[in-house]
Tab-separated table of C-alpha atoms in Angstrom:
chain	number	residue	atom	x	y	z
A	1220	MET	CA	-6.522	44.181	17.974
A	1221	LYS	CA	-6.809	44.593	21.737
A	1222	VAL	CA	-9.262	42.287	23.524
A	1223	PHE	CA	-10.004	41.677	27.199
A	1224	SER	CA	-10.983	38.708	29.320
A	1225	MET	CA	-13.012	39.146	32.513
A	1226	SER	CA	-12.571	37.000	35.613
A	1227	GLN	CA	-15.304	35.735	37.900
A	1228	ARG	CA	-16.349	37.670	41.001
A	1229	ILE	CA	-13.680	37.364	43.672
A	1230	TYR	CA	-15.228	38.037	47.081
A	1231	TYR	CA	-13.116	39.617	49.808
A	1232	LYS	CA	-14.532	37.204	52.414
A	1233	ASP	CA	-12.962	34.247	50.544
A	1234	LEU	CA	-9.445	35.775	50.788
A	1235	GLU	CA	-7.044	36.182	53.679
A	1236	PRO	CA	-8.234	38.317	56.649
A	1237	GLU	CA	-6.063	41.334	55.775
A	1238	ALA	CA	-6.453	41.072	51.993
A	1239	GLU	CA	-9.435	43.450	51.736
A	1240	SER	CA	-7.767	46.297	53.652
A	1241	ILE	CA	-4.485	45.832	51.711
A	1242	LEU	CA	-6.228	45.885	48.315
A	1243	LYS	CA	-8.319	48.952	49.176
A	1244	LYS	CA	-5.267	50.811	50.468
A	1245	ASP	CA	-3.399	49.994	47.255
A	1246	LEU	CA	-6.365	51.197	45.173
A	1247	GLU	CA	-6.447	54.473	47.078
A	1248	LEU	CA	-2.665	54.872	46.813
A	1249	TYR	CA	-2.641	54.153	43.072
A	1250	ASN	CA	-5.454	56.651	42.397
A	1251	CYS	CA	-3.715	59.338	44.474
A	1252	MET	CA	-0.635	58.798	42.300
A	1253	LEU	CA	-2.800	58.872	39.167
A	1254	HIS	CA	-4.416	62.190	40.144
A	1255	LYS	CA	-1.036	63.746	40.945
A	1256	ALA	CA	0.517	62.420	37.720
A	1257	PHE	CA	-2.475	63.710	35.757
A	1258	LYS	CA	-2.084	67.168	37.338
A	1259	ILE	CA	1.610	67.231	36.388
A	1260	CYS	CA	0.881	66.159	32.788
A	1261	PHE	CA	-2.105	68.544	32.567
A	1262	ASP	CA	-0.060	71.523	33.817
A	1263	ARG	CA	2.697	70.708	31.361
A	1264	ALA	CA	0.251	70.415	28.444
A	1265	TYR	CA	-2.073	73.369	29.148
A	1266	LYS	CA	-0.210	75.742	31.520
A	1267	ASP	CA	3.360	75.380	30.137
A	1268	VAL	CA	4.704	74.467	33.593
A	1269	THR	CA	8.220	72.964	33.733
A	1270	TYR	CA	9.596	70.687	36.462
A	1271	SER	CA	13.220	70.126	37.397
A	1272	GLU	CA	12.715	66.425	38.263
A	1273	THR	CA	11.178	63.643	36.175
A	1274	ASP	CA	7.572	62.597	36.825
A	1275	GLN	CA	8.676	59.202	38.133
A	1276	ARG	CA	11.113	60.645	40.699
A	1277	MET	CA	8.620	63.255	41.918
A	1278	ILE	CA	5.829	60.740	42.531
A	1279	LYS	CA	8.132	58.034	43.880
A	1280	SER	CA	9.773	60.392	46.398
A	1281	PHE	CA	6.399	61.880	47.427
A	1282	TYR	CA	4.698	58.523	48.115
A	1283	GLY	CA	7.772	56.409	48.945
A	1284	THR	CA	6.933	53.289	46.916
A	1285	SER	CA	8.644	51.107	44.321
A	1286	ASP	CA	8.748	52.066	40.635
A	1287	TYR	CA	5.816	49.890	39.508
A	1288	PHE	CA	2.921	51.968	40.888
A	1289	PRO	CA	4.276	55.412	39.821
A	1290	LEU	CA	5.155	54.180	36.319
A	1291	SER	CA	1.669	52.678	35.852
A	1292	ALA	CA	-0.012	55.881	37.090
A	1293	ILE	CA	2.162	58.096	34.830
A	1294	TYR	CA	1.485	55.855	31.817
A	1295	GLU	CA	-2.285	56.098	32.351
A	1296	ALA	CA	-2.155	59.846	33.132
A	1297	LYS	CA	-0.325	60.564	29.857
A	1298	ALA	CA	-2.912	58.527	27.951
A	1299	LEU	CA	-5.745	60.467	29.654
A	1300	VAL	CA	-4.214	63.839	28.760
A	1301	LYS	CA	-3.688	62.705	25.168
A	1302	SER	CA	-7.309	61.536	24.877
A	1303	LEU	CA	-8.439	64.812	26.488
A	1304	LYS	CA	-6.603	66.779	23.798
A	1305	CYS	CA	-8.191	64.693	21.025
A	1306	LEU	CA	-11.643	65.149	22.577
A	1307	GLU	CA	-11.066	68.895	22.902
A	1308	LYS	CA	-10.106	69.108	19.214
A	1309	GLU	CA	-13.229	67.164	18.200
A	1310	ASN	CA	-15.407	69.464	20.320
A	1311	GLN	CA	-13.827	72.557	18.781
A	1312	ASP	CA	-14.441	71.238	15.267
A	1313	MET	CA	-18.058	70.530	16.199
A	1314	ILE	CA	-18.488	74.032	17.680
A	1315	LYS	CA	-17.084	75.597	14.487
A	1316	THR	CA	-19.581	73.717	12.301
A	1317	ARG	CA	-22.341	74.664	14.764
A	1318	LEU	CA	-21.351	78.339	14.554
A	1319	LYS	CA	-21.556	78.220	10.758
A	1320	LYS	CA	-25.042	76.779	11.011
A	1321	ILE	CA	-26.114	79.406	13.578
A	1322	ASP	CA	-24.769	82.251	11.386
A	1323	LYS	CA	-26.668	80.844	8.427
A	1324	LYS	CA	-29.863	80.681	10.508
A	1325	ILE	CA	-29.375	84.273	11.790
A	1326	LYS	CA	-28.880	85.546	8.233
A	1327	LYS	CA	-32.038	83.780	7.074
A	1328	ASN	CA	-34.170	85.177	9.927
A	1329	GLU	CA	-32.709	88.692	9.520
A	1330	LYS	CA	-33.693	88.581	5.849
A	1331	GLN	CA	-37.261	87.606	6.807
A	1332	LEU	CA	-37.336	90.334	9.480
A	1333	LYS	CA	-36.143	92.961	6.996
A	1334	LYS	CA	-38.914	91.918	4.609
A	1335	ALA	CA	-41.524	92.074	7.373
A	1336	LEU	CA	-40.336	95.534	8.493
A	1337	LYS	CA	-40.599	96.813	4.909
A	1338	GLU	CA	-44.199	95.584	4.779
A	1339	LYS	CA	-44.833	97.341	8.088
A	1340	GLU	CA	-43.378	100.562	6.690
A	1341	LYS	CA	-45.620	100.309	3.614
A	1342	LEU	CA	-48.680	99.958	5.844
A	1343	ILE	CA	-47.598	103.014	7.868
A	1344	ASN	CA	-47.267	105.029	4.646
A	1345	ARG	CA	-50.723	103.841	3.535
A	1346	SER	CA	-52.204	105.049	6.816
A	1347	LYS	CA	-50.528	108.453	6.391
A	1348	LYS	CA	-52.071	108.775	2.926
A	1349	LYS	CA	-55.447	107.725	4.437
A	1350	LYS	CA	-55.620	104.598	2.266
A	1351	TYR	CA	-55.527	102.269	5.288
A	1352	THR	CA	-58.355	99.664	5.111
A	1353	GLU	CA	-59.806	97.274	7.654
A	1354	GLU	CA	-58.034	94.324	5.947
A	1355	ASP	CA	-54.696	96.144	6.288
A	1356	TYR	CA	-55.327	96.697	9.996
A	1357	LEU	CA	-56.222	93.020	10.623
A	1358	TYR	CA	-53.176	91.845	8.619
A	1359	GLU	CA	-50.892	94.169	10.597
A	1360	VAL	CA	-52.255	93.249	14.027
A	1361	GLN	CA	-52.906	89.523	13.570
A	1362	VAL	CA	-50.084	88.489	11.194
A	1363	LEU	CA	-47.342	91.053	10.715
A	1364	ASP	CA	-46.714	92.279	14.293
A	1365	PRO	CA	-46.637	88.762	15.850
A	1366	ASN	CA	-44.306	87.627	13.045
A	1367	ILE	CA	-41.913	90.571	13.658
A	1368	LYS	CA	-41.971	89.870	17.395
A	1369	ARG	CA	-41.284	86.153	16.798
A	1370	LEU	CA	-38.401	86.815	14.399
A	1371	LYS	CA	-36.766	89.308	16.791
A	1372	SER	CA	-36.996	86.747	19.599
A	1373	ILE	CA	-35.479	84.005	17.416
A	1374	ILE	CA	-32.586	86.265	16.323
A	1375	ARG	CA	-31.938	87.306	19.938
A	1376	ASN	CA	-31.818	83.672	21.089
A	1377	LEU	CA	-29.581	82.680	18.169
A	1378	LYS	CA	-27.129	85.477	18.945
A	1379	PHE	CA	-27.049	84.390	22.581
A	1380	ARG	CA	-26.317	80.820	21.462
A	1381	ARG	CA	-23.591	82.079	19.136
A	1382	ASN	CA	-21.947	83.996	22.005
A	1383	ARG	CA	-22.062	80.882	24.203
A	1384	ASN	CA	-20.386	78.782	21.514
A	1385	GLU	CA	-17.760	81.453	20.820
A	1386	PHE	CA	-16.951	81.514	24.544
A	1387	LYS	CA	-16.570	77.710	24.531
A	1388	LEU	CA	-14.296	77.987	21.509
A	1389	GLU	CA	-12.068	80.570	23.214
A	1390	ARG	CA	-11.797	78.530	26.418
A	1391	LYS	CA	-8.466	76.719	26.135
A	1392	MET	CA	-8.478	74.740	29.368
A	1393	PRO	CA	-10.902	71.784	29.695
A	1394	SER	CA	-12.281	70.665	33.055
A	1395	VAL	CA	-11.786	67.153	34.458
A	1396	CYS	CA	-13.410	65.514	37.477
A	1397	PHE	CA	-12.334	62.053	38.682
A	1398	GLY	CA	-15.305	60.343	40.318
A	1399	GLY	CA	-17.975	62.058	38.237
A	1400	LYS	CA	-19.280	65.634	38.192
A	1401	LYS	CA	-22.847	64.411	38.727
A	1402	ASN	CA	-22.038	62.771	42.078
A	1403	LEU	CA	-20.052	65.824	43.188
A	1404	LYS	CA	-22.832	68.284	42.287
A	1405	ASN	CA	-25.513	66.148	43.949
A	1406	GLY	CA	-23.472	66.059	47.169
A	1407	ASP	CA	-23.232	62.254	47.133
A	1408	LEU	CA	-19.692	62.305	48.513
A	1409	GLU	CA	-19.659	58.641	49.534
A	1410	THR	CA	-20.313	57.456	45.948
A	1411	TYR	CA	-17.977	60.150	44.610
A	1412	ARG	CA	-15.053	59.009	46.805
A	1413	PHE	CA	-15.732	55.344	46.041
A	1414	LYS	CA	-15.694	55.965	42.266
A	1415	ARG	CA	-12.512	58.039	42.513
A	1416	SER	CA	-10.543	55.075	43.827
A	1417	ARG	CA	-12.279	51.933	42.600
A	1418	ARG	CA	-10.009	50.870	39.723
A	1419	MET	CA	-6.321	50.226	39.095
A	1420	MET	CA	-4.646	49.636	35.721
A	1421	ILE	CA	-1.198	48.012	35.578
A	1422	PRO	CA	0.341	47.971	32.059
A	1423	GLY	CA	1.849	44.791	30.666
A	1424	ARG	CA	5.524	43.945	30.224
A	1425	ARG	CA	7.214	42.009	27.427
A	1426	GLN	CA	10.166	41.000	29.592
A	1427	GLY	CA	9.797	38.450	32.358
A	1428	LYS	CA	7.887	35.239	32.822
A	1429	TYR	CA	4.391	36.476	33.752
A	1430	SER	CA	3.894	39.396	31.253
A	1431	ASN	CA	3.250	41.908	34.054
A	1432	ASN	CA	5.080	43.607	36.927
A	1433	LEU	CA	2.509	43.219	39.720
A	1434	PHE	CA	0.197	40.406	38.557
A	1435	LYS	CA	1.573	36.882	38.113
A	1436	LEU	CA	-0.777	34.380	36.449
A	1437	ASN	CA	0.107	30.726	36.943
A	1438	VAL	CA	-1.501	28.969	33.985
A	1439	ASP	CA	-0.989	25.491	35.484
A	1440	ASN	CA	-3.279	25.908	38.517
A	1441	ASP	CA	-5.219	29.141	37.603
A	1442	MET	CA	-3.769	31.063	40.531
A	1443	LEU	CA	-3.180	34.824	40.275
A	1444	THR	CA	-0.630	36.481	42.567
A	1445	TYR	CA	-0.878	40.204	43.234
A	1446	ARG	CA	2.290	41.895	44.554
A	1447	SER	CA	0.868	44.544	46.877
A	1448	THR	CA	2.837	47.212	48.776
A	1449	GLN	CA	2.785	44.997	51.901
A	1450	LYS	CA	2.737	41.338	50.825
A	1451	ASP	CA	1.735	38.964	48.025
A	1452	ILE	CA	-1.985	38.090	47.791
A	1453	VAL	CA	-2.801	34.812	46.036
A	1454	PHE	CA	-6.314	33.894	44.871
A	1455	LYS	CA	-8.012	31.487	42.462
A	1456	VAL	CA	-9.070	33.121	39.194
A	1457	GLN	CA	-11.140	31.835	36.287
A	1458	PHE	CA	-11.061	33.862	33.087
A	1459	HIS	CA	-13.917	33.325	30.654
A	1460	LYS	CA	-13.651	34.727	27.133
A	1461	TYR	CA	-10.333	34.424	25.231
A	1462	LYS	CA	-8.888	32.305	28.049
A	1463	ASP	CA	-6.764	30.189	25.686
A	1464	GLU	CA	-5.340	33.283	23.928
A	1465	LEU	CA	-4.513	34.837	27.322
A	1466	TYR	CA	-2.650	31.740	28.490
A	1467	ALA	CA	-0.830	31.606	25.135
A	1468	ARG	CA	0.377	35.197	25.671
A	1469	VAL	CA	1.695	34.386	29.170
A	1470	ASN	CA	3.450	31.262	27.865
A	1471	GLU	CA	5.241	33.102	25.029
A	1472	LYS	CA	9.002	33.513	25.061
A	1473	HIS	CA	10.786	36.342	26.854
A	1474	ASN	CA	10.531	39.715	25.049
A	1475	SER	CA	8.079	38.467	22.405
A	1476	PRO	CA	6.184	41.297	20.590
A	1477	ASN	CA	2.676	40.462	21.938
A	1478	LYS	CA	3.639	38.958	25.306
A	1479	ALA	CA	2.584	41.955	27.445
A	1480	VAL	CA	-0.685	41.568	29.382
A	1481	ALA	CA	-2.234	44.522	31.232
A	1482	TYR	CA	-4.480	43.884	34.259
A	1483	GLU	CA	-7.253	46.123	35.540
A	1484	LEU	CA	-8.631	45.570	39.036
A	1485	MET	CA	-12.175	46.888	39.588
A	1486	ASP	CA	-13.652	47.175	43.093
A	1487	TYR	CA	-17.423	46.578	43.507
A	1488	GLY	CA	-17.729	46.824	47.292
A	1489	GLU	CA	-18.077	43.206	48.491
A	1490	TYR	CA	-16.061	41.740	45.627
A	1491	PHE	CA	-13.670	42.714	42.830
A	1492	ILE	CA	-13.114	41.638	39.227
A	1493	VAL	CA	-9.824	41.360	37.329
A	1494	LYS	CA	-9.741	42.225	33.644
A	1495	ALA	CA	-6.832	40.974	31.490
A	1496	ILE	CA	-6.125	43.107	28.397
A	1497	PHE	CA	-3.823	41.853	25.643
A	1498	GLU	CA	-3.183	41.978	21.908
A	1499	LYS	CA	-4.971	39.319	19.863
A	1500	HIS	CA	-3.491	38.311	16.543
A	1501	MET	CA	-6.027	38.884	13.744
A	1502	ASN	CA	-5.916	36.978	10.465
A	1503	LEU	CA	-6.527	38.783	7.186
A	1504	PRO	CA	-10.173	38.757	5.966
A	1505	LYS	CA	-11.029	35.740	3.823
A	1506	THR	CA	-14.087	37.286	2.143
A	1507	ASP	CA	-14.455	39.484	-0.953
A	1508	THR	CA	-17.117	40.744	-3.391
A	1509	LEU	CA	-16.292	38.170	-6.080
A	1510	TYR	CA	-19.278	35.993	-5.107
A	1511	GLY	CA	-21.519	38.893	-4.044
A	1512	ALA	CA	-21.912	40.927	-0.865
A	1513	VAL	CA	-24.155	41.586	2.121
A	1514	GLY	CA	-25.350	45.174	2.633
A	1515	ILE	CA	-27.078	46.537	5.737
A	1516	ASP	CA	-29.091	49.712	6.318
A	1517	ILE	CA	-29.272	50.558	10.036
A	1518	ASN	CA	-32.468	52.342	11.137
A	1519	VAL	CA	-33.918	53.437	14.471
A	1520	ASP	CA	-36.147	50.385	14.999
A	1521	HIS	CA	-34.612	47.742	12.716
A	1522	ILE	CA	-31.694	46.678	10.505
A	1523	ALA	CA	-32.491	45.906	6.858
A	1524	LEU	CA	-30.180	43.311	5.260
A	1525	CYS	CA	-29.824	42.596	1.542
A	1526	GLU	CA	-27.639	39.834	0.087
A	1527	THR	CA	-26.669	39.783	-3.592
A	1528	ASN	CA	-24.910	37.382	-5.944
A	1529	LYS	CA	-21.864	38.078	-8.135
A	1530	ASP	CA	-24.031	39.911	-10.730
A	1531	GLY	CA	-25.472	42.305	-8.122
A	1532	ASN	CA	-28.939	40.693	-8.088
A	1533	ILE	CA	-30.898	40.166	-4.853
A	1534	VAL	CA	-30.618	36.706	-3.320
A	1535	LEU	CA	-31.978	37.337	0.173
A	1536	ILE	CA	-33.612	40.131	2.182
A	1537	LYS	CA	-34.026	40.072	5.935
A	1538	LYS	CA	-35.209	42.364	8.728
A	1539	TYR	CA	-33.725	42.418	12.253
A	1540	PRO	CA	-35.934	44.382	14.692
A	1541	ILE	CA	-34.391	46.602	17.422
A	1542	HIS	CA	-36.549	47.081	20.537
A	1543	LYS	CA	-35.889	50.592	21.844
A	1544	GLU	CA	-38.098	50.124	24.915
A	1545	ASN	CA	-35.756	47.488	26.385
A	1546	THR	CA	-33.383	48.271	29.243
A	1547	LYS	CA	-29.728	49.079	28.543
A	1548	ASN	CA	-28.465	45.560	29.298
A	1549	LYS	CA	-31.208	43.936	27.207
A	1550	ARG	CA	-30.484	46.269	24.290
A	1551	ASN	CA	-26.760	45.485	24.450
A	1552	GLU	CA	-27.491	41.749	24.495
A	1553	GLU	CA	-29.912	42.141	21.588
A	1554	LEU	CA	-27.376	44.115	19.537
A	1555	TYR	CA	-24.713	41.493	20.314
A	1556	GLN	CA	-26.976	38.721	18.992
A	1557	LEU	CA	-27.814	40.799	15.897
A	1558	ALA	CA	-24.099	41.282	15.201
A	1559	ILE	CA	-23.574	37.490	15.405
A	1560	GLU	CA	-26.485	36.816	13.008
A	1561	ILE	CA	-25.224	39.367	10.472
A	1562	MET	CA	-21.701	37.946	10.721
A	1563	VAL	CA	-23.031	34.387	10.147
A	1564	GLN	CA	-24.856	35.676	7.050
A	1565	CYS	CA	-21.475	36.860	5.674
A	1566	LYS	CA	-19.711	33.566	6.382
A	1567	SER	CA	-20.436	32.351	2.830
A	1568	LYS	CA	-17.317	34.145	1.469
A	1569	LYS	CA	-19.178	37.459	1.113
A	1570	SER	CA	-18.020	40.825	2.474
A	1571	LEU	CA	-20.198	43.134	4.569
A	1572	VAL	CA	-20.960	46.604	3.168
A	1573	VAL	CA	-21.946	49.443	5.549
A	1574	GLU	CA	-22.315	53.221	5.342
A	1575	ASP	CA	-19.321	55.347	6.338
A	1576	LEU	CA	-21.175	57.947	8.406
A	1577	ASN	CA	-19.661	61.061	9.989
A	1578	PHE	CA	-21.193	61.242	13.484
A	1579	LYS	CA	-20.025	64.834	14.055
A	1580	GLN	CA	-22.131	66.020	11.126
A	1581	LEU	CA	-25.087	63.989	12.380
A	1582	LYS	CA	-24.905	65.797	15.725
A	1583	THR	CA	-24.775	69.232	14.114
A	1584	ARG	CA	-27.719	68.367	11.861
A	1585	MET	CA	-29.836	67.732	14.963
A	1586	LEU	CA	-29.514	71.401	16.004
A	1587	TYR	CA	-32.775	72.704	14.450
A	1588	ARG	CA	-34.858	69.568	14.083
A	1589	PRO	CA	-38.069	68.863	16.045
A	1590	LYS	CA	-37.471	67.822	19.669
A	1591	LYS	CA	-39.314	64.516	19.310
A	1592	GLN	CA	-37.230	63.536	16.287
A	1593	ASN	CA	-33.985	64.541	18.027
A	1594	LYS	CA	-34.938	62.493	21.096
A	1595	THR	CA	-35.566	59.424	18.925
A	1596	LEU	CA	-32.243	59.845	17.089
A	1597	SER	CA	-30.322	60.443	20.333
A	1598	SER	CA	-31.737	57.338	22.025
A	1599	PHE	CA	-30.696	55.247	19.012
A	1600	ALA	CA	-27.056	54.233	19.378
A	1601	TYR	CA	-26.136	53.937	15.676
A	1602	LYS	CA	-22.420	54.023	16.387
A	1603	LYS	CA	-22.728	51.251	18.990
A	1604	VAL	CA	-24.602	48.992	16.530
A	1605	LEU	CA	-22.010	49.604	13.822
A	1606	GLU	CA	-19.076	48.988	16.195
A	1607	LYS	CA	-20.532	45.688	17.420
A	1608	VAL	CA	-21.156	44.448	13.877
A	1609	GLU	CA	-17.691	45.535	12.648
A	1610	ARG	CA	-15.925	44.003	15.644
A	1611	LYS	CA	-17.729	40.684	15.317
A	1612	CYS	CA	-16.930	40.534	11.579
A	1613	LEU	CA	-13.284	41.416	12.179
A	1614	MET	CA	-12.969	38.664	14.797
A	1615	ASN	CA	-14.338	36.130	12.293
A	1616	GLU	CA	-12.195	37.215	9.308
A	1617	VAL	CA	-15.064	38.904	7.444
A	1618	ASP	CA	-14.088	41.997	5.447
A	1619	VAL	CA	-16.081	45.183	6.159
A	1620	ILE	CA	-16.360	47.678	3.277
A	1621	LYS	CA	-17.419	51.261	4.058
A	1622	VAL	CA	-19.111	53.271	1.320
A	1623	ASP	CA	-20.299	56.853	0.869
A	1624	PRO	CA	-23.796	57.159	2.452
A	1625	LYS	CA	-24.883	59.964	0.115
A	1626	ASN	CA	-28.433	59.542	-1.307
A	1627	THR	CA	-28.667	55.775	-0.639
A	1628	SER	CA	-32.278	56.009	0.575
A	1629	LYS	CA	-33.254	58.479	-2.165
A	1630	ILE	CA	-31.799	56.305	-4.961
A	1631	GLY	CA	-33.395	53.199	-3.459
A	1632	LYS	CA	-36.796	54.897	-3.251
A	1633	GLU	CA	-36.799	56.427	-6.737
A	1634	LYS	CA	-35.118	53.604	-8.661
A	1635	TYR	CA	-35.855	50.261	-7.005
A	1636	THR	CA	-39.017	50.404	-4.840
A	1637	LYS	CA	-41.411	49.940	-7.775
A	1638	ILE	CA	-39.192	47.583	-9.797
A	1639	LYS	CA	-38.336	45.277	-6.876
A	1640	GLY	CA	-41.566	45.760	-4.909
A	1641	LEU	CA	-39.636	46.310	-1.664
A	1642	SER	CA	-39.646	48.944	1.085
A	1643	VAL	CA	-37.325	51.966	1.053
A	1644	HIS	CA	-35.036	50.462	3.728
A	1645	TYR	CA	-34.492	47.195	1.805
A	1646	CYS	CA	-33.787	49.207	-1.350
A	1647	ALA	CA	-31.349	51.427	0.566
A	1648	ALA	CA	-29.525	48.277	1.760
A	1649	TYR	CA	-29.504	47.078	-1.869
A	1650	VAL	CA	-27.950	50.368	-3.068
A	1651	ILE	CA	-25.317	50.184	-0.281
A	1652	ASN	CA	-24.563	46.596	-1.319
A	1653	ARG	CA	-24.148	47.468	-5.013
A	1654	ARG	CA	-22.003	50.496	-4.165
A	1655	GLY	CA	-19.651	48.235	-2.177
A	1656	MET	CA	-19.392	45.857	-5.136
A	1657	GLY	CA	-18.418	48.717	-7.458
A	1658	PHE	CA	-21.733	49.174	-9.331
A	1659	VAL	CA	-22.918	52.737	-10.044
A	1660	ASP	CA	-26.622	53.561	-9.599
């Protein structure tokens, strides 16, 4: 599993006099190469353009640098195009499911409209036969006509939405904007240009002493040397998390499988931060469901936890609140602490059982729900909570079992709320737990 270790803030004023200008020039040069490499890869993937020369030779001859910068830019550009294709496929699948739902909604409203028009026709025939009463008139004016008008408006809007989605589905070429579309549209060109050239990613290398082409980490004195286009820049660096694993990777033998270390340099104006990315060896999970399991049901405002023994009986129930009103950083810190607490709960040789949810279907389900409910569900980062919990368990050799989420809350409500005397969420966590252990409810 890939992990990263962040350095401390390295201020430009603490470096050599020319270091700031050299680093910023290199950042701009690298990003120019990245944008050109991305255009070449994008044209090849979406426009079927062919080039006589290789990508490396084209970029190297155009910018007149060594091989390290062009190769890094091409490597990242290819990864961006690949991720763009995957994202485009996911979006197309989502649009197709959305179109099915829109067609279903149009058919339903057209059926209601047809029924309403038939009633209208009956009333017209009654008036022709002079059997039209005052009640018929009030029903037609106050109920039937507004309903027909409303249904026609709904069908018109749904058809417009269907046309929009069909147009998106036919569009084969996605749009990309380095630096952010929001900054470009707002006219904030200074922020836009800064974000376009603020980061640089140099892939790792298995061969060589320092696991990288341009960054050389000396593990003896914590000095990092950056080989710029002009000269070497040396500065003191202090990595925090996974420091020992990072140094172990650098100290590995030549051409070892996990020796490569990628470095990402991020510019923040007055200072910059270096991020080291490498492969961390993960041990196999040491937990199972032989002694029981721990099941969690993740909700908008809390996480319900239920621990069982080997027979599937409840041993412990616990509630972890989630404060939605907190700021983004506070929420992330809170979720991180929750993930640690849940992982500690599983340390007693018990596996964690979670729901295997399809987030694409969740998004399409939100299409015709009330706005307030959709806003609440959108602000709740279910996927982020699940990822943090899974990652923390994986790092601590705790097995995570994913089960089918179908009818967990319904079964918990109908079968266990009265017997156990617990809330629906605790019972849902209990059903998830038992499903992971192999019991059938």
